[in-house]
PDB file of C-alpha atoms in Angstrom:
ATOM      1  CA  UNK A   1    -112.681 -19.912 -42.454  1.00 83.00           C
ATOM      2  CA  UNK A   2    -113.103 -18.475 -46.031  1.00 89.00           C
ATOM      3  CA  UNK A   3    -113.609 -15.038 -44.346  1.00 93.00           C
ATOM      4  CA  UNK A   4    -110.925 -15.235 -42.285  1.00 95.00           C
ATOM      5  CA  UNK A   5    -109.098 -16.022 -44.887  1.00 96.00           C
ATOM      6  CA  UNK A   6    -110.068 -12.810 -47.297  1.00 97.00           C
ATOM      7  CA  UNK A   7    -109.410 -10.301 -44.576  1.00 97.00           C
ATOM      8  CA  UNK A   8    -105.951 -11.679 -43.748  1.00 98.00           C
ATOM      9  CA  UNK A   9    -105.371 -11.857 -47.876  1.00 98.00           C
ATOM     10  CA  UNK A  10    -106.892  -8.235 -48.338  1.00 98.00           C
ATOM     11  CA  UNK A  11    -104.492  -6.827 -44.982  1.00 98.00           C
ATOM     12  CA  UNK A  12    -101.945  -8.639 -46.225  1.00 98.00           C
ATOM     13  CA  UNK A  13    -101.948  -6.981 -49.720  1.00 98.00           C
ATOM     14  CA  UNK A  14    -102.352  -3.825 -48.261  1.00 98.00           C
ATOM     15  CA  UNK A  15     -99.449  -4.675 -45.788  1.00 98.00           C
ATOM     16  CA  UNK A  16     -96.646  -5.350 -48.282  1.00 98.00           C
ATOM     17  CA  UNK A  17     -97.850  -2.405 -50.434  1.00 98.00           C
ATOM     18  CA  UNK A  18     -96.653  -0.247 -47.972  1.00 98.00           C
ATOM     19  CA  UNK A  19     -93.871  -2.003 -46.561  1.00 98.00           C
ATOM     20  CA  UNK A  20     -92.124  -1.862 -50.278  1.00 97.00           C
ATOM     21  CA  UNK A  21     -93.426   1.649 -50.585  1.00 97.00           C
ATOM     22  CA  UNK A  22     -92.054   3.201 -47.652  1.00 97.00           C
ATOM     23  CA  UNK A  23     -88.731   0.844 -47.824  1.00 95.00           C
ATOM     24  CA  UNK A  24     -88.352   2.486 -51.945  1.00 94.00           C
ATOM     25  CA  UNK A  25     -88.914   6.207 -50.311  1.00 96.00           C
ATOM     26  CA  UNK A  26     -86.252   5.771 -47.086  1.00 96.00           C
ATOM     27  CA  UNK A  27     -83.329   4.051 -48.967  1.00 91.00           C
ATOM     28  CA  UNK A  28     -83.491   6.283 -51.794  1.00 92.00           C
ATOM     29  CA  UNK A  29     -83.141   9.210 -49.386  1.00 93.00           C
ATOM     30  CA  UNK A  30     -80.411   7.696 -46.404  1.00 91.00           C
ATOM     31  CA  UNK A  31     -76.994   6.028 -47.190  1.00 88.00           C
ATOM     32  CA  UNK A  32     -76.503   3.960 -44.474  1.00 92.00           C
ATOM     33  CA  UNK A  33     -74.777   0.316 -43.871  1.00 94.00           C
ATOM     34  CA  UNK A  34     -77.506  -0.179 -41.424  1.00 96.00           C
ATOM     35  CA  UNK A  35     -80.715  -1.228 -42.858  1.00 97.00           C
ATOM     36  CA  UNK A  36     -82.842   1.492 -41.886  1.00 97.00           C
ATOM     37  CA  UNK A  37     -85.403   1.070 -43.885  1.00 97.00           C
ATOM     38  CA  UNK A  38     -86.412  -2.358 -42.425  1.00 98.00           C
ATOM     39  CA  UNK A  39     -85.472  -1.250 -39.231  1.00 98.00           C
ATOM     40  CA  UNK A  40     -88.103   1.105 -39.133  1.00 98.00           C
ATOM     41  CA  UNK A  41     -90.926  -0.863 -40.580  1.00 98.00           C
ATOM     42  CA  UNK A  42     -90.459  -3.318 -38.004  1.00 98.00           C
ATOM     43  CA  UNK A  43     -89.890  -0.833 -35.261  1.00 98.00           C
ATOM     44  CA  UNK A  44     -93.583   1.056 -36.448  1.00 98.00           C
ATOM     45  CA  UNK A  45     -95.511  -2.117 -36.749  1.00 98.00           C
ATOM     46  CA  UNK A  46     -94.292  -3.169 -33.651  1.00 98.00           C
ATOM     47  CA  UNK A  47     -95.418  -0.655 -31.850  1.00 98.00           C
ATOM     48  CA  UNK A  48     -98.508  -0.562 -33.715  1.00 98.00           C
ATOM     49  CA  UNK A  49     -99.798  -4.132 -33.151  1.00 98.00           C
ATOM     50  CA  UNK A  50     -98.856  -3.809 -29.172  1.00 98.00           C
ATOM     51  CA  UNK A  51    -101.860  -1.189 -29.306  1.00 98.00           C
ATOM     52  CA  UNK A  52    -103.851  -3.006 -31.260  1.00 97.00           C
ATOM     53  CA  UNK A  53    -103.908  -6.076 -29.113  1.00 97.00           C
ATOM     54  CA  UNK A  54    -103.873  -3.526 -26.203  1.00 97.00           C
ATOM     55  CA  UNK A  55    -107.145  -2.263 -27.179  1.00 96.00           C
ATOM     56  CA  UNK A  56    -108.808  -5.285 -27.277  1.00 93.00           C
ATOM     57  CA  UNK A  57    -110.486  -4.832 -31.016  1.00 93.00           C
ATOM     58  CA  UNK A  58    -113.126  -7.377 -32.338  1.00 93.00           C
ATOM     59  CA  UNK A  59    -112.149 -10.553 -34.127  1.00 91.00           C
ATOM     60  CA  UNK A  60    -112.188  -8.873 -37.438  1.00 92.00           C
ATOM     61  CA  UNK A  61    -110.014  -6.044 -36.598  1.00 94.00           C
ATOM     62  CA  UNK A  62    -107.245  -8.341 -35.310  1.00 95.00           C
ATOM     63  CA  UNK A  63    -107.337 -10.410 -38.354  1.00 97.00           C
ATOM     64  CA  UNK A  64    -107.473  -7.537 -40.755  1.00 98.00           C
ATOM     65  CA  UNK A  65    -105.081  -5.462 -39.167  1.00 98.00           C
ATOM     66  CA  UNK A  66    -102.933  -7.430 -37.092  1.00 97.00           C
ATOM     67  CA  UNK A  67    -102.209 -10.414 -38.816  1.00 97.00           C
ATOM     68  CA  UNK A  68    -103.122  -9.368 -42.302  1.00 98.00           C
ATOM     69  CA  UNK A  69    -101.520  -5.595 -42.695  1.00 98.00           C
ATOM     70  CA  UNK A  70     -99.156  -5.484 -39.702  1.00 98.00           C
ATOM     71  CA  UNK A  71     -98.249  -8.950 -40.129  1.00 98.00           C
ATOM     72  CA  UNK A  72     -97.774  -8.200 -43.677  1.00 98.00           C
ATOM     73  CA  UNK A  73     -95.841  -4.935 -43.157  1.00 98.00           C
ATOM     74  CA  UNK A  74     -93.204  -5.987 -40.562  1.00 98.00           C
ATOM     75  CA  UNK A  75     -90.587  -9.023 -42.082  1.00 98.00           C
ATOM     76  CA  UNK A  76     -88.694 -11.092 -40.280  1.00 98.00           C
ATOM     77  CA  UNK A  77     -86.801 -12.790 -43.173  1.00 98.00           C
ATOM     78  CA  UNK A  78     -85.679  -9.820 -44.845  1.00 98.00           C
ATOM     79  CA  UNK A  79     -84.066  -9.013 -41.633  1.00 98.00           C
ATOM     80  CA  UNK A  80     -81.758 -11.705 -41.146  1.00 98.00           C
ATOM     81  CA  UNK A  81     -81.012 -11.830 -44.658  1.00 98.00           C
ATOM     82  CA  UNK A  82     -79.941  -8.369 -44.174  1.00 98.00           C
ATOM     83  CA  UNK A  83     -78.039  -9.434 -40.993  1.00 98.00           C
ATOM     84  CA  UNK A  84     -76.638 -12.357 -42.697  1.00 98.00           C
ATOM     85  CA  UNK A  85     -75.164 -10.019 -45.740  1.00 97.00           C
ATOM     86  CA  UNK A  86     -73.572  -7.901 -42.778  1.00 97.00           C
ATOM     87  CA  UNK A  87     -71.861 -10.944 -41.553  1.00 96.00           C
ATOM     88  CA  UNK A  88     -70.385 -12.025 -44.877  1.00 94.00           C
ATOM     89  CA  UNK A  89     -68.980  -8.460 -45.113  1.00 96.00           C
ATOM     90  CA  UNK A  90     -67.522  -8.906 -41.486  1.00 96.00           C
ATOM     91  CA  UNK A  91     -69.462  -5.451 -40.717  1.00 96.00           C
ATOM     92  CA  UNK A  92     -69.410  -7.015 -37.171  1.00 97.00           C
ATOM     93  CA  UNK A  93     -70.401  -3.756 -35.289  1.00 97.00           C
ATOM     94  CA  UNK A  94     -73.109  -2.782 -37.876  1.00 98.00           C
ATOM     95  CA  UNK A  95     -74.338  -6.537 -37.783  1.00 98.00           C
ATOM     96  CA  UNK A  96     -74.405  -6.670 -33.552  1.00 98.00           C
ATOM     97  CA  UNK A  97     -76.259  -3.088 -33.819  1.00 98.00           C
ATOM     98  CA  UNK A  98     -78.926  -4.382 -35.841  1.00 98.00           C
ATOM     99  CA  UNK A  99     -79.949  -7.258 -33.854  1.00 98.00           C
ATOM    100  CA  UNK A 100     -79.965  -5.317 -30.505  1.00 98.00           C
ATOM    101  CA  UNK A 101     -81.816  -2.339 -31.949  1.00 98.00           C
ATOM    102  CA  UNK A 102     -84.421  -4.774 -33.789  1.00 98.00           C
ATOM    103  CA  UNK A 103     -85.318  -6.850 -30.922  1.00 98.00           C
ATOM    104  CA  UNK A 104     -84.712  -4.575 -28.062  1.00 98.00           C
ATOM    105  CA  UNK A 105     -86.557  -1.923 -29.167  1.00 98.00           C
ATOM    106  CA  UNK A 106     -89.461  -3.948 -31.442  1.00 98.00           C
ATOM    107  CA  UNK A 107     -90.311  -5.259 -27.619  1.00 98.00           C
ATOM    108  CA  UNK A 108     -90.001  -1.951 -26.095  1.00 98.00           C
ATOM    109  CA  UNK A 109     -91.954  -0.626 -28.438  1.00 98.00           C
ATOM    110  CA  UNK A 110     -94.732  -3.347 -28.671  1.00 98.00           C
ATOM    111  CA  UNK A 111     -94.771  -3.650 -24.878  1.00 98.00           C
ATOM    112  CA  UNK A 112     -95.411   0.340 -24.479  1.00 98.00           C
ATOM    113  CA  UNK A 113     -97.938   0.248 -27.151  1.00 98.00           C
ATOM    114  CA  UNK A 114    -100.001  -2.704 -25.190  1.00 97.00           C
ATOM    115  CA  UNK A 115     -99.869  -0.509 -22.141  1.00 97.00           C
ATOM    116  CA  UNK A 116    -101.478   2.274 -24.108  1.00 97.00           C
ATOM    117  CA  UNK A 117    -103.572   0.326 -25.772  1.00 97.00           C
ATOM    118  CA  UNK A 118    -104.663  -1.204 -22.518  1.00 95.00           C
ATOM    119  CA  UNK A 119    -105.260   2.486 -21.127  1.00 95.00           C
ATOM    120  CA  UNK A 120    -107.720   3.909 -23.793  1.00 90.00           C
ATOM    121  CA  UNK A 121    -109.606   0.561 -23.866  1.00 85.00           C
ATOM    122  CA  UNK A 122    -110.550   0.647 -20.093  1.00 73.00           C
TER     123      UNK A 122
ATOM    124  CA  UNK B   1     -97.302  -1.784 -61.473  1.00 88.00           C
ATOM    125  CA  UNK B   2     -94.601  -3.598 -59.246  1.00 94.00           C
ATOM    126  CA  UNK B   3     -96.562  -2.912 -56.495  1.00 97.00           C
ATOM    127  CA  UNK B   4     -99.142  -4.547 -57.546  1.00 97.00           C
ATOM    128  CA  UNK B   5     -96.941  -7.530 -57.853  1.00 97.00           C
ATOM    129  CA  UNK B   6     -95.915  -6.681 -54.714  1.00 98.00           C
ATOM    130  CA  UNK B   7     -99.246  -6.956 -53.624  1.00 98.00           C
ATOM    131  CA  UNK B   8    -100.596  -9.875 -54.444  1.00 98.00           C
ATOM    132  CA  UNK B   9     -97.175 -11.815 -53.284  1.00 98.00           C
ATOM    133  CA  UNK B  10     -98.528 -10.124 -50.088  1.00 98.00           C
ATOM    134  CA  UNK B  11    -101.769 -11.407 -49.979  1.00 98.00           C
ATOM    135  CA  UNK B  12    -100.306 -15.051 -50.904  1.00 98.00           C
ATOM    136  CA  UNK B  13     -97.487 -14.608 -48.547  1.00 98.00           C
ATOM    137  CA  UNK B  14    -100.262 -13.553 -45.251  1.00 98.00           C
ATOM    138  CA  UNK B  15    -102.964 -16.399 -45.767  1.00 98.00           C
ATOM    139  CA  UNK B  16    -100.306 -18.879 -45.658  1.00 98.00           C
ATOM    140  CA  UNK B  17     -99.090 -17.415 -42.479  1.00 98.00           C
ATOM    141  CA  UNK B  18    -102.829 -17.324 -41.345  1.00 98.00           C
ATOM    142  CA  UNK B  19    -103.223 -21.328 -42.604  1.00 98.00           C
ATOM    143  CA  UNK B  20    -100.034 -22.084 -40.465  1.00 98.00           C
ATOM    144  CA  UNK B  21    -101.636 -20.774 -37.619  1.00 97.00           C
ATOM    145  CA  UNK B  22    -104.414 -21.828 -37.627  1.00 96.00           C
ATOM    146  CA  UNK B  23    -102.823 -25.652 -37.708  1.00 97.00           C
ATOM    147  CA  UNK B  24    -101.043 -24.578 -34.953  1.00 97.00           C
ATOM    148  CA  UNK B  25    -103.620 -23.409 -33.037  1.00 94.00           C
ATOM    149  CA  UNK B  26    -103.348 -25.396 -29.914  1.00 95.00           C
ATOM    150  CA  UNK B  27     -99.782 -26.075 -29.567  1.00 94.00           C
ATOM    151  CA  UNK B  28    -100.131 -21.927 -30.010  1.00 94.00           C
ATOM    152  CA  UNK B  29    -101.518 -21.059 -26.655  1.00 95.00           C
ATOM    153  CA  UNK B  30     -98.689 -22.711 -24.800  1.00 95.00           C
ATOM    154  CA  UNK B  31     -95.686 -20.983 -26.826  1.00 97.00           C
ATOM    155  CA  UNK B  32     -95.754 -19.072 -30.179  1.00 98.00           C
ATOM    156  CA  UNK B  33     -94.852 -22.320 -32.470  1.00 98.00           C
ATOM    157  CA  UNK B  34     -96.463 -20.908 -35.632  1.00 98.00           C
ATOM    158  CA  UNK B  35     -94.765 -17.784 -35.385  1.00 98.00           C
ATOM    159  CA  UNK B  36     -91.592 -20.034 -35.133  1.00 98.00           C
ATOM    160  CA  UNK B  37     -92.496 -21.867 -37.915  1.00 98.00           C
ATOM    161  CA  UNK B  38     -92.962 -18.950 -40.172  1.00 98.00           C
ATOM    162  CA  UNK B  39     -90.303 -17.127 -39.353  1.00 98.00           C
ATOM    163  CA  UNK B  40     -87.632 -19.568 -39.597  1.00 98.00           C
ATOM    164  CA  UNK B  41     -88.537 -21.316 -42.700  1.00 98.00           C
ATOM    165  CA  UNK B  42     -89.357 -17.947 -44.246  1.00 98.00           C
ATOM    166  CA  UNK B  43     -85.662 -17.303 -43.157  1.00 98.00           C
ATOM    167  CA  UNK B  44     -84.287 -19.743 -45.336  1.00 98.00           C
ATOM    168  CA  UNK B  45     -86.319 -19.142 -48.301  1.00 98.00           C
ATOM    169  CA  UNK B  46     -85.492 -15.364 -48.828  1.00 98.00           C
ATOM    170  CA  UNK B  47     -81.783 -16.266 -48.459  1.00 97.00           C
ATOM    171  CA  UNK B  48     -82.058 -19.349 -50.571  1.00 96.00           C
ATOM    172  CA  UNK B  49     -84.186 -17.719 -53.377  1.00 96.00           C
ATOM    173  CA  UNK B  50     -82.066 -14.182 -53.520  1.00 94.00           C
ATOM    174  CA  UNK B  51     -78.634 -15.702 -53.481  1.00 93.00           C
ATOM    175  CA  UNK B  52     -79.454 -18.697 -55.861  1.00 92.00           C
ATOM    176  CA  UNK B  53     -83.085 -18.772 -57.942  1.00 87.00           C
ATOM    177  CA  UNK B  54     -83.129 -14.734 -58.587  1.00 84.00           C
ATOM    178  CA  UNK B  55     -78.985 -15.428 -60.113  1.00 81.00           C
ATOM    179  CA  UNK B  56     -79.775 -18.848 -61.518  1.00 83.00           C
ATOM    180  CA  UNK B  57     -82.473 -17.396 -63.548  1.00 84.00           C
ATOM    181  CA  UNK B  58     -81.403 -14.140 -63.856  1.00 84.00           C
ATOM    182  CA  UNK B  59     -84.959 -12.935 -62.948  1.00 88.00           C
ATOM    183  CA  UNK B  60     -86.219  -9.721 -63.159  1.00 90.00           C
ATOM    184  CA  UNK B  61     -86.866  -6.965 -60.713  1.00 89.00           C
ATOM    185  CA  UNK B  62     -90.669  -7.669 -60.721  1.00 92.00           C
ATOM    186  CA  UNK B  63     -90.183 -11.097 -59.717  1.00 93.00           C
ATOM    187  CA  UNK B  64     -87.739 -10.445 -57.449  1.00 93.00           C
ATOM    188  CA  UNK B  65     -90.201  -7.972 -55.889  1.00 95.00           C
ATOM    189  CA  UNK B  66     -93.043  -9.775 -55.998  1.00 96.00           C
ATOM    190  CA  UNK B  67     -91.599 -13.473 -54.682  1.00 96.00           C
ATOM    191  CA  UNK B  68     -89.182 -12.098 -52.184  1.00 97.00           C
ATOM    192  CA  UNK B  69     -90.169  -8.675 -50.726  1.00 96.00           C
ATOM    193  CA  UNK B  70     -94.212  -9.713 -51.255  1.00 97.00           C
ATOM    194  CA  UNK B  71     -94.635 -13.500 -50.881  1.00 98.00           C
ATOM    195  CA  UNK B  72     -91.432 -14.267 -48.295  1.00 98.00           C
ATOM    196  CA  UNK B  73     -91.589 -10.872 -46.953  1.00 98.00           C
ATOM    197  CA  UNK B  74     -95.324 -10.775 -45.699  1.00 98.00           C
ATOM    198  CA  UNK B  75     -95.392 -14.649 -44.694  1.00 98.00           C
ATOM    199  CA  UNK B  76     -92.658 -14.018 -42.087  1.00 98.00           C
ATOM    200  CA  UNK B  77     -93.682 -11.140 -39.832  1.00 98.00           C
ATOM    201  CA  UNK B  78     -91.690  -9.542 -36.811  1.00 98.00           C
ATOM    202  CA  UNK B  79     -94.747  -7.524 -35.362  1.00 98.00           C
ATOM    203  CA  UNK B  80     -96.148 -10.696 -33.921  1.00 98.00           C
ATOM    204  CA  UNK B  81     -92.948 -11.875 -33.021  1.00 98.00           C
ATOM    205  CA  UNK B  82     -92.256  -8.991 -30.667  1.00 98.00           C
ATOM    206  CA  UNK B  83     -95.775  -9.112 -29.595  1.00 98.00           C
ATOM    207  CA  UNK B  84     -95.729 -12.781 -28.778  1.00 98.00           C
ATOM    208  CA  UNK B  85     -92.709 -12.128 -26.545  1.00 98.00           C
ATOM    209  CA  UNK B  86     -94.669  -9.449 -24.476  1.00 98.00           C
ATOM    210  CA  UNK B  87     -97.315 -11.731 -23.824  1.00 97.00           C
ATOM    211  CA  UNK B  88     -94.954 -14.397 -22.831  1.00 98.00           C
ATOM    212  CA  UNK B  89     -93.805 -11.498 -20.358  1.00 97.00           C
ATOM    213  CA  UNK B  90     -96.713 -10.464 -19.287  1.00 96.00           C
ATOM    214  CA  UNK B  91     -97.971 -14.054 -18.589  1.00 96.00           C
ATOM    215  CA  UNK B  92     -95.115 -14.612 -16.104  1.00 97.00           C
ATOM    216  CA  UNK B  93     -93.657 -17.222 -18.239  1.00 97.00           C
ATOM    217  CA  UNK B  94     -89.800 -14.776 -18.476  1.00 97.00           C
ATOM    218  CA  UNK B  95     -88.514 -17.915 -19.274  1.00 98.00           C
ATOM    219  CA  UNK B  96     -90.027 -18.853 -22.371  1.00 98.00           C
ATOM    220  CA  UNK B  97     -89.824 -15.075 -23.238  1.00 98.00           C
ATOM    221  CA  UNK B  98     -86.458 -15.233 -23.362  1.00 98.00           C
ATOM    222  CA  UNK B  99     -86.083 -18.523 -25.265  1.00 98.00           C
ATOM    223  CA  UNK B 100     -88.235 -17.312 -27.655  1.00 98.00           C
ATOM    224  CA  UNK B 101     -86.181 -14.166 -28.667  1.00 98.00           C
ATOM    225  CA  UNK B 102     -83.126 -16.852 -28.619  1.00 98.00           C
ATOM    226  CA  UNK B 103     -84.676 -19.114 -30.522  1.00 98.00           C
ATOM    227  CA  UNK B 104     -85.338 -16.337 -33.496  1.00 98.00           C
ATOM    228  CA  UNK B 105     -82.330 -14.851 -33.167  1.00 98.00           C
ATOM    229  CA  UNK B 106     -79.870 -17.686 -33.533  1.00 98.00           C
ATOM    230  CA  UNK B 107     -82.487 -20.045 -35.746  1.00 98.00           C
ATOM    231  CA  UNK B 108     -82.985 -17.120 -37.768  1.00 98.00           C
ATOM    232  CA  UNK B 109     -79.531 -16.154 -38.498  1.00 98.00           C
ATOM    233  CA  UNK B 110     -78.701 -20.167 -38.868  1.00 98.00           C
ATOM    234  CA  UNK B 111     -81.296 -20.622 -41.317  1.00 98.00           C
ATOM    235  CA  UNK B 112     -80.503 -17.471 -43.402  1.00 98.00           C
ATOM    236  CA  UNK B 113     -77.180 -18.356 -43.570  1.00 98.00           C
ATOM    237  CA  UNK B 114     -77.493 -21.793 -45.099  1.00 97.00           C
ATOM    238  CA  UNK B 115     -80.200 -20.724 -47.361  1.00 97.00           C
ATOM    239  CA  UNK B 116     -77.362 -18.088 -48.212  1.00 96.00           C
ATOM    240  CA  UNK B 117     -74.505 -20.655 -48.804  1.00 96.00           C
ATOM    241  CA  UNK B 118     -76.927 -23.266 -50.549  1.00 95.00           C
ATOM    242  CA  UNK B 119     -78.077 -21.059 -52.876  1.00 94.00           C
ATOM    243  CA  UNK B 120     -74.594 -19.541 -53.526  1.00 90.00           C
ATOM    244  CA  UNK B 121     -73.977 -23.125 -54.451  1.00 87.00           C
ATOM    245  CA  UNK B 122     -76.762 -23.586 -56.625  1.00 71.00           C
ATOM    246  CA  UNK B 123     -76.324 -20.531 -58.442  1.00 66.00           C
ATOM    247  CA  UNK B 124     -72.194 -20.982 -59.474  1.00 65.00           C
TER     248      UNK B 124
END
């Protein structure tokens, strides 16, 4: 349990590291009302994790990767609060755009990775 | 040096999401609970602790960084989230699939938005 419990802690370090890293570099660079920068860290760790699980990994990879740095990188309650802020600014179209891209194409995305995944492993 | 801070919020924020899980563990196999669980409390806490503790205290951008985008951001996740859906999918169980998205979507934005207005409240 211990173990388990460094390799999600170590993944999940690692995880938000890069989340805030990559979320600095993209809004410095776009000016955007949509929140691209989450957008995309959800959309690539999406993807990403529907691979992993695809492949069928050990225990250890899944808890290290998957749950500790994917689960670590992607945010769910940044998100809304994001969504909710675009609500209270009655950016409706902005607001209805960033639900249906985040959860349309996070499954797309997570559902094509698993396929892949589930190719290479077999 | 933030990131560091950053970091460690991280590693906080993930092996609680890990402990939650693994409590849930059986209710788990039937429909993703923990993720639930996670997700929407996690929800409310970012809202809650951005729009009222952060101006309450007038705290600083490491602390922001390190409670919000490290500790709430890494114990909510949305890579299992849309990973738990395709396995509801692929399952057979469309049904739950789809109550599952709903459930995030409209808990999510429910519980945002009253951590939003409560801590609003707290903060004025």
């Amino acid at each position: 349990m211990l173990s388990k419990l460094l390799l999600v802690g170590a993944g999940g370090f690692i995880g938000a590291i890069l989340r805030y890293g990559i979320s600095q570099w993209i809004s410095k660079r776009t000016v955007s009302t949509l929140p691209v920068a989450t957008l995309f860290v959800n959309l690539l760790g999406s993807f990403t994790l529907g691979l992993l699980t695809g492949l069928d990994l050990s225990n250890f990879s899944v808890l290290f990767l998957g749950t500790g740095i994917l689960g670590a990188f992607t945010t769910f309650s940044t998100f809304k609060l994001e969504s909710v802020q675009l609500r209270f600014k009655k950016n409706w179209k902005i607001f209805v755009l960033y639900t249906v891209l985040s959860y349309t194409l996070g499954i797309a995305l997570a559902w094509t990775g698993f396929q892949l995944g589930g190719i290479f492993s077999s | 040096m933030i990131y560091f801070y950053v970091g460690i919020g991280g590693m906080i924020g993930a092996s609680l999401r890990f402990l939650i899980g693994e409590w849930l563990k059986a209710p788990d196999q039937w429909f993703p609970y923990s993720t639930l669980t996670v997700n929407l409390t996690g929800s409310f806490l970012l809202a809650w602790f951005t729009m009222g503790i952060v101006e309450k205290f007038s705290l600083s951008s490491k602390w922001k960084a390190a409670l919000g985008t490290g500790l709430v951001g890494s114990y909510t996740t949305f890579s299992t989230l849309s990973m738990d859906a395709v396995s509801l999918y692929e399952r057979g169980d469309v049904v739950l699939s789809l109550l599952y998205i709903a459930i995030s979507i409209f808990g999510g934005l429910a519980l945002s938005m009253l951590g939003f207005t409560l801590g609003k409240r707290r903060a004025s």
